[in-house]
Structure formats: structure tokens, C-alpha cells
Short mmCIF file of C-alpha atoms and ligand atoms in Angstrom, two decimals:
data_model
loop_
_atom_site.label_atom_id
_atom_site.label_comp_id
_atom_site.label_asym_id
_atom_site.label_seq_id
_atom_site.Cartn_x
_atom_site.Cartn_y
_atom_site.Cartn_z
CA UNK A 1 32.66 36.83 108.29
CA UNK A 2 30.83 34.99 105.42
CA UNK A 3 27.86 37.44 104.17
CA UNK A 4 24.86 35.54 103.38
CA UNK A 5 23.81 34.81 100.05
CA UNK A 6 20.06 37.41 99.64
CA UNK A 7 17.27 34.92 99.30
CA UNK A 8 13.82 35.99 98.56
CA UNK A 9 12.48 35.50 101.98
CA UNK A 10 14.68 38.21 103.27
CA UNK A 11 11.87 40.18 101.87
CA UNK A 12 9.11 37.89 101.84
CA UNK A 13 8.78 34.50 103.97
CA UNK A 14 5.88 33.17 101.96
CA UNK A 15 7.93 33.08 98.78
CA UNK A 16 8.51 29.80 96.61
CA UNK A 17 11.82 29.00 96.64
CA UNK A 18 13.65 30.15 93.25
CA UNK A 19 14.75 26.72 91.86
CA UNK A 20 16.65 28.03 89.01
CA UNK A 21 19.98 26.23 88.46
CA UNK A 22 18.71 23.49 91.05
CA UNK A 23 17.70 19.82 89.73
CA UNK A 24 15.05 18.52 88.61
CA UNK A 25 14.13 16.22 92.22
CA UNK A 26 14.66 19.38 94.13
CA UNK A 27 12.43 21.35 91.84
CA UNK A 28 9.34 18.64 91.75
CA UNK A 29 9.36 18.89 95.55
CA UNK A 30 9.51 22.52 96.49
CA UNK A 31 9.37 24.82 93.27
CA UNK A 32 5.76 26.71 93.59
CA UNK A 33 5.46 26.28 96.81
CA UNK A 34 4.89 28.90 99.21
CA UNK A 35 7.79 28.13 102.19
CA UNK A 36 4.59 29.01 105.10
CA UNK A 37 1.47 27.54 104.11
CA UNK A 38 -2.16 28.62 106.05
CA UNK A 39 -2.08 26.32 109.26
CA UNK A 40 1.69 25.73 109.74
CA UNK A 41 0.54 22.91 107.39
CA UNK A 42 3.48 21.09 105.36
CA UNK A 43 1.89 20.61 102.65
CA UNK A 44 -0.82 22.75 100.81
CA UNK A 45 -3.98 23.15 101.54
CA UNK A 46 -7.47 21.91 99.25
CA UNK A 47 -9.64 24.63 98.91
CA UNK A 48 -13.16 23.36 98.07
CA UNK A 49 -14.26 26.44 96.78
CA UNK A 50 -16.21 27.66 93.73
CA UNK A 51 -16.29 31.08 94.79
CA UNK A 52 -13.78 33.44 96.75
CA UNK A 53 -15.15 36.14 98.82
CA UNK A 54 -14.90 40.27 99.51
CA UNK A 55 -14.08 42.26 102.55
CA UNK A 56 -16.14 44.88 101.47
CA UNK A 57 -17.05 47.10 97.87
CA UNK A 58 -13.18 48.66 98.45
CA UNK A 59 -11.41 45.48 97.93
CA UNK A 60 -13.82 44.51 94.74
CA UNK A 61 -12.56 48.01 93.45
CA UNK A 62 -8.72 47.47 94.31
CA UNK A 63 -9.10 43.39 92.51
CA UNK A 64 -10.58 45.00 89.18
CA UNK A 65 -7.37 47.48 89.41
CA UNK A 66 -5.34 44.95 89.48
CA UNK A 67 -3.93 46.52 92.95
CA UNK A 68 -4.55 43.21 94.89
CA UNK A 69 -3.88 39.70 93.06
CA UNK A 70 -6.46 37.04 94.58
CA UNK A 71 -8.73 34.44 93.54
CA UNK A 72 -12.81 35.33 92.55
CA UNK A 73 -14.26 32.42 90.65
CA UNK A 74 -13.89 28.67 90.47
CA UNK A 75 -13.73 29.00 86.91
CA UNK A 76 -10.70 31.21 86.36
CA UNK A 77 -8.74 29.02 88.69
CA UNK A 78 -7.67 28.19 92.39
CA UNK A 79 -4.90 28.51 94.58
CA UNK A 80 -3.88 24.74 94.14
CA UNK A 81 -4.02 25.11 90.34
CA UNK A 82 -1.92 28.03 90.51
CA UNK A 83 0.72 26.24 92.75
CA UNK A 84 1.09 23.01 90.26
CA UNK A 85 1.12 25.82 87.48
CA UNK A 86 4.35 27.32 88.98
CA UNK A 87 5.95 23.61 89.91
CA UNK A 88 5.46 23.02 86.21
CA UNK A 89 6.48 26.29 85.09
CA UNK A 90 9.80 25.35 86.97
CA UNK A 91 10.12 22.01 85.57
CA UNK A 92 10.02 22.87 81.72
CA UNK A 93 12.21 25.73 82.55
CA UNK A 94 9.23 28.27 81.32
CA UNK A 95 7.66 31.40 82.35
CA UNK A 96 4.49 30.61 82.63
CA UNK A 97 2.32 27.02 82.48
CA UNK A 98 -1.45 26.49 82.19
CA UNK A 99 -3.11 24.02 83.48
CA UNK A 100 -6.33 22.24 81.94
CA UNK A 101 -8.73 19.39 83.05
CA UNK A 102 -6.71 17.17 80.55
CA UNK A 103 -4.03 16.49 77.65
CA UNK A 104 -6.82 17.24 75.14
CA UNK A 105 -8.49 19.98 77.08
CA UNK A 106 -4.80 21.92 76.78
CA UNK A 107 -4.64 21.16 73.39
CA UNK A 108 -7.73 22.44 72.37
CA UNK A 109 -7.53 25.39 74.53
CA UNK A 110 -4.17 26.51 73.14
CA UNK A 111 -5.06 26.22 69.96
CA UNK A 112 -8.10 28.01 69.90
CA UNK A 113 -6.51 30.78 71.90
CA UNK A 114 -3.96 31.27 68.94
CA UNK A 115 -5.44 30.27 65.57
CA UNK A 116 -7.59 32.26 63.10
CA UNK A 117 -10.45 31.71 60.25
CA UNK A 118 -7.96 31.47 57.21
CA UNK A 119 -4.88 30.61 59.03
CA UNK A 120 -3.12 27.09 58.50
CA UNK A 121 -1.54 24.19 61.17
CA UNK A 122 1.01 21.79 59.68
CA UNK A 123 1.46 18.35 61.92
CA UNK A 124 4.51 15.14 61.67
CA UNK A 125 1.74 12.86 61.11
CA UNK A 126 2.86 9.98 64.22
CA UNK A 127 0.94 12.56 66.56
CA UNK A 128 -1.80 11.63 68.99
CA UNK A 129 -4.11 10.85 66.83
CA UNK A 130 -6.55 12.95 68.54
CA UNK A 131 -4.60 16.19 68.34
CA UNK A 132 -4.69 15.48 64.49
CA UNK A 133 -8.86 14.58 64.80
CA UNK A 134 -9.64 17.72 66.54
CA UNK A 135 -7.76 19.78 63.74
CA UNK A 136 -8.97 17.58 60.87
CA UNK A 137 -12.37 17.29 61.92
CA UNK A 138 -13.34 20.47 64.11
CA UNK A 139 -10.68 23.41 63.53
CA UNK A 140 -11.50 23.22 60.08
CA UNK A 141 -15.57 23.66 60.20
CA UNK A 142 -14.30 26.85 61.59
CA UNK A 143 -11.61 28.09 58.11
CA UNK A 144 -8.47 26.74 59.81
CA UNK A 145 -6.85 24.66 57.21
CA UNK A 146 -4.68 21.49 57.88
CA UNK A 147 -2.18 20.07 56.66
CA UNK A 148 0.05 16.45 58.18
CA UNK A 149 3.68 15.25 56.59
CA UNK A 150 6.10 12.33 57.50
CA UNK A 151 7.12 12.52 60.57
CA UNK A 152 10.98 13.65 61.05
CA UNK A 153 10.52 14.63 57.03
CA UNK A 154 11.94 18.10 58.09
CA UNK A 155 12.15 19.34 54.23
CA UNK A 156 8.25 18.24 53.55
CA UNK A 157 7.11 20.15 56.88
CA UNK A 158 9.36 23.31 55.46
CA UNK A 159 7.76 22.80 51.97
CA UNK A 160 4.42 22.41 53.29
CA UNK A 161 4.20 25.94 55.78
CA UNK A 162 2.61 28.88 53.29
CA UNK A 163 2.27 32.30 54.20
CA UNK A 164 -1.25 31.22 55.78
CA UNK A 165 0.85 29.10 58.19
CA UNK A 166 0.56 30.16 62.34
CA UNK A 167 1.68 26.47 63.90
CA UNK A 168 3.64 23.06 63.55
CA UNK A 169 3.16 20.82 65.80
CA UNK A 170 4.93 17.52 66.91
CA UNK A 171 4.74 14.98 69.14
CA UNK A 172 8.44 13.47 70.90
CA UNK A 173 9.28 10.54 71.25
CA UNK A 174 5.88 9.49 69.21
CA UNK A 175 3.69 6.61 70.23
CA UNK A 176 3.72 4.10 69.42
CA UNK A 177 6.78 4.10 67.35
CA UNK A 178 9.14 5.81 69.34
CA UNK A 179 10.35 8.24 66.35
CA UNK A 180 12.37 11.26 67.75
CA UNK A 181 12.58 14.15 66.32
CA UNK A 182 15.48 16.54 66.60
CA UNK A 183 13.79 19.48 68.60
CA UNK A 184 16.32 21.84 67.86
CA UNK A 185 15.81 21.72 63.87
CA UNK A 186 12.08 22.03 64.50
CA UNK A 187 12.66 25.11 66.41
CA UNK A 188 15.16 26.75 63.95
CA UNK A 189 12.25 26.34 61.05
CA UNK A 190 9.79 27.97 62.89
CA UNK A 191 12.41 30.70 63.90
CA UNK A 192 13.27 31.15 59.90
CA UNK A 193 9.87 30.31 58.58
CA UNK A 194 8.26 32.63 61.21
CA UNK A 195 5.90 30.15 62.59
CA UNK A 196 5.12 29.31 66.04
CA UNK A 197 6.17 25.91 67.50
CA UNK A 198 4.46 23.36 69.67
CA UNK A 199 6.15 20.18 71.08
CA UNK A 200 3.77 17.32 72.91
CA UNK A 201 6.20 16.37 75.22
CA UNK A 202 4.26 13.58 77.08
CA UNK A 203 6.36 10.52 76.55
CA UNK A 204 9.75 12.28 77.32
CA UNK A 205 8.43 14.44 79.91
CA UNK A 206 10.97 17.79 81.16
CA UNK A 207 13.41 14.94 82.60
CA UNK A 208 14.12 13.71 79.54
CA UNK A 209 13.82 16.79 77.36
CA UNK A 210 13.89 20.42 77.05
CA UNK A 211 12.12 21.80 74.53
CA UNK A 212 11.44 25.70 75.91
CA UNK A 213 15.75 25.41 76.10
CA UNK A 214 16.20 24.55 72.30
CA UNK A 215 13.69 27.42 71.31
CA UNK A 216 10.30 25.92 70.71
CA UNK A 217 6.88 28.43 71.91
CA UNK A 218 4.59 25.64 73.72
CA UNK A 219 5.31 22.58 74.94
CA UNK A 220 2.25 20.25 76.16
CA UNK A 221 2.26 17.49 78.30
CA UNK A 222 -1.21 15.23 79.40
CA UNK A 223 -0.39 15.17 83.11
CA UNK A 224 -2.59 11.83 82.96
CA UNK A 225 0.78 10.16 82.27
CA UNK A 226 4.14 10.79 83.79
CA UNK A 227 3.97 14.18 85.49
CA UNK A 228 0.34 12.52 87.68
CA UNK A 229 2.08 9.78 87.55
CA UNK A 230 -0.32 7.27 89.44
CA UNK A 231 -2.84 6.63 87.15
CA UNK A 232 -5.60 8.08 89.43
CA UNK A 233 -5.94 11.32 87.74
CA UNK A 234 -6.46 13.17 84.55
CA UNK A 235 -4.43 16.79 83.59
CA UNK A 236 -3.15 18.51 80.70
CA UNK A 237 -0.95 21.69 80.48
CA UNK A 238 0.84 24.00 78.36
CA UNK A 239 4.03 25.74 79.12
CA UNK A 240 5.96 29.01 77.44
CA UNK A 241 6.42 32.93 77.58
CA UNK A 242 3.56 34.40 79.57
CA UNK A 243 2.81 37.25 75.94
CA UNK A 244 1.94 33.83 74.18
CA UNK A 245 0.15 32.25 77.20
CA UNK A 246 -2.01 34.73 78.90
CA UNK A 247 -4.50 34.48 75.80
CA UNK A 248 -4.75 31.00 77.02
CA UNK A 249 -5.16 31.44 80.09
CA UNK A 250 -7.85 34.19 79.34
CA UNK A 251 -9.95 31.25 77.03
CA UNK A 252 -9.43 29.08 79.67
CA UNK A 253 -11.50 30.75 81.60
CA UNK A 254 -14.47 31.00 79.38
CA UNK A 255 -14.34 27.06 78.27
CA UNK A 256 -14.14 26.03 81.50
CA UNK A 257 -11.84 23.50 81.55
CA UNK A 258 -10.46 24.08 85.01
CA UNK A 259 -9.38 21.64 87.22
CA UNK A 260 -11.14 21.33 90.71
CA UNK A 261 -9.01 21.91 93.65
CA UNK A 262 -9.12 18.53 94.52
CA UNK A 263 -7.53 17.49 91.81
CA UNK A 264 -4.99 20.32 91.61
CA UNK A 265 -3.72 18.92 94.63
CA UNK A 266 -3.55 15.07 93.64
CA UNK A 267 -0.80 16.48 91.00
CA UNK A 268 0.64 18.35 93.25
CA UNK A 269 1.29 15.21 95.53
CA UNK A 270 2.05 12.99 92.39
CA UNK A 271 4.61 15.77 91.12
CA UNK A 272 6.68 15.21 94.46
CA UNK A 273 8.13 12.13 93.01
CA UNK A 274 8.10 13.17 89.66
CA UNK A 275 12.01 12.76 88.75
CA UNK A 276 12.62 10.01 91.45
CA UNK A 277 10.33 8.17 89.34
CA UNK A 278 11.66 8.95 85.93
CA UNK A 279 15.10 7.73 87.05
CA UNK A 280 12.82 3.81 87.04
CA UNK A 281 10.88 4.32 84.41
CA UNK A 282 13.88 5.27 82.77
CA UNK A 283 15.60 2.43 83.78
CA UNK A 284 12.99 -0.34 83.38
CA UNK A 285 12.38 0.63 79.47
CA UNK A 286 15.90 0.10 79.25
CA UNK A 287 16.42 -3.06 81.03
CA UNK A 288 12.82 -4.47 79.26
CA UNK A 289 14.12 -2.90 75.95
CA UNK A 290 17.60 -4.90 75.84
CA UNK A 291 15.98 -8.57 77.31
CA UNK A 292 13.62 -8.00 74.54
CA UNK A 293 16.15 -7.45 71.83
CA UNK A 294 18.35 -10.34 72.72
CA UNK A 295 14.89 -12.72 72.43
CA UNK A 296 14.76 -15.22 69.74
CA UNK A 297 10.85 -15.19 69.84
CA UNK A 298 11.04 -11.10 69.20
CA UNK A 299 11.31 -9.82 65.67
CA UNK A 300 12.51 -6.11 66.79
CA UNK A 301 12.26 -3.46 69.41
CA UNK A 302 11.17 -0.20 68.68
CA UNK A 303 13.33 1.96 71.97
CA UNK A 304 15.38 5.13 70.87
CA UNK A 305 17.39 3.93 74.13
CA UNK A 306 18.80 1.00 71.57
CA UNK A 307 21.53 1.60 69.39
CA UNK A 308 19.34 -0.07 66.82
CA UNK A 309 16.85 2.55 66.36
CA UNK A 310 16.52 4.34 63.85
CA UNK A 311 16.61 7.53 66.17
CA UNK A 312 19.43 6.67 68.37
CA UNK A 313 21.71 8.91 67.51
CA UNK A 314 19.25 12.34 67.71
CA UNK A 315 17.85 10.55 70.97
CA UNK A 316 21.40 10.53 72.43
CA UNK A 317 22.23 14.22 71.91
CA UNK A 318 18.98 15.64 73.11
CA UNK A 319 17.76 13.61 75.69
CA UNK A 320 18.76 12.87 79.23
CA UNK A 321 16.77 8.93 79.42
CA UNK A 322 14.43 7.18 77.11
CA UNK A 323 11.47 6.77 79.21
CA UNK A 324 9.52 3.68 80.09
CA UNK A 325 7.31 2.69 77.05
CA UNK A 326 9.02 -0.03 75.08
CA UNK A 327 7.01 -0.91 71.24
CA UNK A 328 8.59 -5.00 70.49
CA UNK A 329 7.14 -6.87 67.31
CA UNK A 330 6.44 -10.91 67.67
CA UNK A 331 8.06 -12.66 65.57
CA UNK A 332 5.87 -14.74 62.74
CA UNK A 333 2.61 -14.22 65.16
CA UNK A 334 -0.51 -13.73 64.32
CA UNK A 335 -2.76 -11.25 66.53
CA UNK A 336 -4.16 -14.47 68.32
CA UNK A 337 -0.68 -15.73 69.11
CA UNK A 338 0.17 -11.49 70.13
CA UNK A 339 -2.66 -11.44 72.73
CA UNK A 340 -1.52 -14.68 74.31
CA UNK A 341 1.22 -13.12 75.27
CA UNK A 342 -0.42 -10.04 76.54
CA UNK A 343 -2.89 -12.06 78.44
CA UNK A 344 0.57 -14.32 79.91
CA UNK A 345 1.94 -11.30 81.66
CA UNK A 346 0.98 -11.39 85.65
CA UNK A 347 2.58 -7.98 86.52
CA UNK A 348 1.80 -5.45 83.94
CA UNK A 349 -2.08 -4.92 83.54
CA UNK A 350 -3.98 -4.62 80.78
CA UNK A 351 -5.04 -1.36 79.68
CA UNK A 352 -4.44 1.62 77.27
CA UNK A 353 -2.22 4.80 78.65
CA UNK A 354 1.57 5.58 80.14
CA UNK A 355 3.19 7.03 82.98
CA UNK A 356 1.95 5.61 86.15
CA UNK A 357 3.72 3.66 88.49
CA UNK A 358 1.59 0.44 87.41
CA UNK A 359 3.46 -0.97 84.12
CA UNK A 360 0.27 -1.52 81.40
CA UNK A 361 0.37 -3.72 78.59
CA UNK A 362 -1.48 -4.05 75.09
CA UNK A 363 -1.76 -4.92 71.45
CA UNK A 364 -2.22 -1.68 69.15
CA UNK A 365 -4.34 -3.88 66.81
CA UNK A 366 -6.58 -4.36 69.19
CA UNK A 367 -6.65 -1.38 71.70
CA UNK A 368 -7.13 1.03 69.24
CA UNK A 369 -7.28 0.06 65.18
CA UNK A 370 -9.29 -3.15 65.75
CA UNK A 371 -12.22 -0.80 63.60
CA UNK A 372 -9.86 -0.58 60.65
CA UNK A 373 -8.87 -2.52 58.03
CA UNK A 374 -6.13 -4.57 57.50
CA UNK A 375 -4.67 -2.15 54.40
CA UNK A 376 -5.59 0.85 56.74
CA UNK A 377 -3.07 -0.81 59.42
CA UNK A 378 -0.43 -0.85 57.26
CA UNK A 379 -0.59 2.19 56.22
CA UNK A 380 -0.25 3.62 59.92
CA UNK A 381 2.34 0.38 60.45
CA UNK A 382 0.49 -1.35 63.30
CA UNK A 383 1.22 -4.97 62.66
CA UNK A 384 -0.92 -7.52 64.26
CA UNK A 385 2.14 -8.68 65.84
CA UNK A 386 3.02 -5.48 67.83
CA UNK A 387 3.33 -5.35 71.58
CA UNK A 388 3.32 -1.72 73.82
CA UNK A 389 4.53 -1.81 76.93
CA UNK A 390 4.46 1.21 79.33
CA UNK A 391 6.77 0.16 81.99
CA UNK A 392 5.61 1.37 85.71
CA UNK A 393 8.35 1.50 88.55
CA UNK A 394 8.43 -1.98 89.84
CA UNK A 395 11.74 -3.82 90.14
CA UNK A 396 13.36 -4.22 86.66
CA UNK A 397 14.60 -7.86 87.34
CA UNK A 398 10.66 -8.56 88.18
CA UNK A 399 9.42 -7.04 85.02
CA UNK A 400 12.27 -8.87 82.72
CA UNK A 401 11.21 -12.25 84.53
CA UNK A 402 8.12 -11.84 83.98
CA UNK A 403 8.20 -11.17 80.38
CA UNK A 404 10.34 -14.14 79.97
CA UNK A 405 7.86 -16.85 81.16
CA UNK A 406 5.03 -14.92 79.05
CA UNK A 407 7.19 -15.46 76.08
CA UNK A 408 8.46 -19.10 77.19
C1 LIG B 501 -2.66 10.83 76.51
C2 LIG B 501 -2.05 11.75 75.55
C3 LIG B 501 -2.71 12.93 75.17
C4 LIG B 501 -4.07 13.29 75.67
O1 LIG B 501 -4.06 13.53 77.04
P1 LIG B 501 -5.35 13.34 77.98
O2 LIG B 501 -4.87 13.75 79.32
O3 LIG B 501 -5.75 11.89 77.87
O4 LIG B 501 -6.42 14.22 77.43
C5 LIG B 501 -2.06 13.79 74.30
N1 LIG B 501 -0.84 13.50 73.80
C6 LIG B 501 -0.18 12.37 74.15
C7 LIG B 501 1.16 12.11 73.58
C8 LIG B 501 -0.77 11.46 75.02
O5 LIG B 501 -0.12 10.34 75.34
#
């Protein structure tokens, strides 16, 4: 007679299931889940509550002792939150994940959890360019120097960490120029240097990469894009080793920046297609990204999917698909000619951000350095002539056609 294999509900029929080993579609539907939810109810519940109550003075006792895990305040999270914590926690492959009100909120939060007056942050300088603002401009007024290199310039980010050094930080693949970096270097110079190491992992998302595997601390992901996936909410969370995280966690709960249940639960729903969608987006940036190359009005194609980028070879080893956003160049345009082809396009919309199942189009130049000037442009290579698309999930032959009479 064949024995069973032990699962957890042997012991306990509320457990998640333990989606270790399993793949990634099987994980974005049932890791964190409870298996018997209040009400019979499939799916979880929304608990539109700011404050959780006591039996009696006992109980308050046994939840200060730590006897009784359970939920007392809005602000240091809900059940929903912690449920899309664990399904993310699962994802990345980490112990523990934190979830914030958005990309920047996480950001913010981690770092403040984790850096001192006197310490020092070192960033690859394609990063969102808010991350870099909110260390340039804010961490310092409070002693925390910092410091950007090249991206991908792995000898200038060794020379540039001092003893004063705590973090480096990087962004992969980086937006809008799709550089790569090699996670697995990164990780091995904070591991010599002694540094710890965060990786924004928004455009790759954990289908694509695995950062926690190769050895970096943090990895952060705004749950705005891919992991929310529908473009009707904004998230942001950090995942790694509960020691590093539970300071976070901790600060979390004095800033405040908490998601509400309700919105807990609209990533939870989004999450449930998480890696079916991938598999398009996937698909579509690679489909958009080799129409474009062959097109005699395009000038070049920025996709680490291409064997023409300059970061084919890295992307190749370390990632399982190239994701959906695809960075072209027009050939000999202007930015007038550039937007006429934006405004040609009848299926992507018009619009800054990533990820969603609606493909969104724009011009760099004009999205988000129309304020600077035309030296300060080429210095962060935006040409006028540059074209970001974020492709959604619609049908790849639709999204190729399309793009073909906007260029025609
Ligand atoms: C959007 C984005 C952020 C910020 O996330 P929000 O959810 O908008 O706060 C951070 N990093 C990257 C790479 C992003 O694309």
C-alpha cells in the first residue's frame, strides 16, 4: 500500500499550501492562502477594518506575550496584507516580504529602516530616477551620503563603496534602456565588500529573475506594474530574510504606509494571473521587439530579448523572458515626427507606467524630460526620437499590425 506523502494539513487544515519546488502559475494562485477561508468562501475575505477587537483583558495579556498571533491595528497591517505578503514571499523565493502603499513607499521605508547618520548608499545611475531623488535630495539632509556610477561599471561601483558604505542598489532590466546587469556579480561584491544588496526588480519581475537565488538581501518590486498587473492599483514591496526585514516591517508601522484591505485584496486577485500573464507580456515584447528591428523607418531597438543588445548575452544566462517593455529609436525624426507616431497607434494608450494588461505608449522627451534641456537629454541619452512601449497582453499579431500602419 502506497503511504501518503505528510502534508501540512495533516496537522492543520487552514494551512497555505507549501509551494516550494512548485511553479511559478501554481504558486501565484494558491501560495499564502489559507486552504479554508471564514465562510466556506473560495476566495479571501476584505476586512474593512481599522481596528481588531479583544475577548476580554486575558487575551490583550496573552497578544503582548506574543502567546496568540492576531491582528490589533489598521496600521500595523491586515489579514489581506499579510496573505499577498506570503504569495509574494513565495514568488521571489524569500522568507519574508513587506508590503507598502507603493514602489516608492517600499523604497523609502526600507531604506530608512536600515541606514544611519554617517553611513553611505552607492547607486548604477539608470535607476528610477526617484529612488536616486529621494537619496540625493532627502537621505542626505539627514548625514547619509550618496554616491551614483555607470550603470553595469562593476569596477567603479567596487571603487566607489568606502568603509562608510551600508547599500548598493540597482535597478534590472533599467528603464528606459533596458541595460541588464549581471545579478550574480552584484551579489558577490556586496558578499566580499561586506555591503548589503538591493535589486529593483520591477521590469523583470520573479518570472523572469531571481535575485534572493543569486544572493542579493532585498529585492523591490512597485506592484503598480506587473505583479497588480491591471493598472487599477498602486503597491510596492520588499522581499528577503525576515533578521533584515522585521526592522521594516517595525517602521512600517510607524510611517504608515499600509495598504487598506481593500486594496490588499485587488493584488491578491491581480496576482492570480500573475505568470499566465508574463508568459504574453513576455511574448508580445518579443514579437513587437523583432517587427521593430526588421523596420526600415526604425533606427534601433533597445530589447535584451535581441541578440543585438548590448546585454544579450548576461540577459540570456540569468533570465527566464525579457518582459514586455520594448525602447525603439525613429530613424532621422524629430520629436514632432516621434509623437505622430505615438498619437497613430489605436491599441496601445497613451500614458506613462508598465505592467498592466493595457499596452501604453510614449515619448521619454516628452513624458518625463520635456523640463530639461536639450544638453541635459543627452547626457541621460533620451533622444527626441525615442519611443517606449510597455506591451499589455493583447494578441501579438494585433499589436505588430498595429504598429505597422502607425509607422506606414
Ligand atoms: C514605478 C516604479 C517605481 C515606483 O513605484 P510606485 O509604485 O509608482 O511608487 C520604482 N521602480 C521602478 C523600476 C518603477 O518602474
Amino acid at each position: 500500500m502506497l503511504t501518503p506523502t505528510p502534508s501540512p494539513h495533516d496537522t492543520d487544515p487552514t494551512a497555505p499550501l507549501d509551494t516550494a519546488g512548485l511553479g511559478p502559475s501554481t504558486a501565484a494562485v494558491h501560495a499564502g492562502e489559507a486552504r479554508h477561508k471564514p465562510g466556506h468562501s473560495i476566495t479571501d475575505p476584505i476586512f474593512a477594518a481599522s481596528t481588531y477587537t479583544f475577548a476580554d483583558t486575558q487575551s490583550i495579556v496573552d497578544f503582548i506575550e506574543e502567546e496568540h498571533p492576531r491582528e490589533e491595528y489598521g496600521r500595523y497591517g491586515n489579514p489581506g496584507e499579510r496573505v499577498v505578503e506570503r504569495k509574494l514571499a513565495a514568488l521571489d523565493g524569500g522568507e519574508m516580504a513587506v508590503l507598502f502603499a507603493s514602489g516608492m513607499g517600499a523604497l523609502v521605508g526600507l531604506l530608512m529602516a536600515h541606514l544611519n547618520a554617517g553611513e553611505e548608499i552607492v547607486f548604477f545611475d539608470e535607476c528610477y530616477h526617484r529612488s536616486r531623488e529621494f537619496c540625493r535630495k532627502h537621505l542626505t539632509r539627514f548625514g547619509v551620503g550618496f554616491r551614483e556610477v555607470p550603470t553595469c561599471d562593476y569596477a567603479a561601483m567596487e571603487a566607489a563603496i568606502t568603509p562608510r558604505t551600508k547599500f548598493i542598489v540597482s535597478e534590472s532590466p533599467t528603464n528606459p534602456h533596458l541595460s541588464v546587469v549581471d545579478i550574480e556579480r552584484f551579489a558577490d561584491i556586496g558578499r566580499r565588500k561586506g555591503v548589503l544588496t538591493l535589486i529593483d526588480a520591477t521590469l523583470c519581475t520573479p518570472y523572469n529573475l531571481r535575485p534572493l537565488e543569486a544572493g542579493v538581501d532585498f529585492v523591490l518590486h512597485s506592484a503598480t506594474k506587473y505583479l497588480g498587473g491591471h493598472n487599477d492599483l498602486l503597491a510596492g514591496v520588499v522581499v528577503g530574510s525576515k533578521d533584515k526585514l522585521e526592522p521594516v516591517r517595525h517602521l512600517r508601522g510607524i510611517m504608515g504606509g499600509v495598504n487598506s484591505p481593500h486594496n490588499a485584496y485587488l493584488l491578491e486577485r491581480g496576482l492570480k494571473t500573475f505568470a499566465l500573464r508574463m508568459e504574453r507580456h513576455n511574448a508580445n515584447g518579443l514579437a513587437v521587439a523583432r517587427f521593430l528591428e526588421r523596420h526600415p523607418r526604425v533606427e534601433r531597438v533597445l530589447y535584451p530579448g535581441l541578440e543585438s543588445h548590448p546585454f544579450h548575452a548576461v540577459a540570456a544566462r540569468t533570465m527566464r523572458g525579457y518582459g514586455g517593455l520594448v525602447t525603439f529609436l525613429l530613424k532621422d525624426a524629430d520629436w514632432r515626427e516621434t509623437a505622430r507616431v505615438v498619437d497613430a497607434v489605436r491599441i496601445p494608450r497613451i500614458g506613462p507606467s508598465l505592467g498592466g494588461v493595457e499596452s501604453l505608449i510614449e515619448q521619454p522627451m516628452v513624458m518625463s524630460y520635456w523640463n530639461y534641456s536639450p544638453a541635459e537629454r543627452t547626457a541621460f541619452r533620451i533622444p527626441d526620437s525615442m519611443i517606449r512601449l510597455a506591451c499589455g497582453i493583447e494578441d501579438p499579431a494585433d499589436l505588430v499590425a498595429d504598429l505597422a500602419q502607425a509607422l506606414g
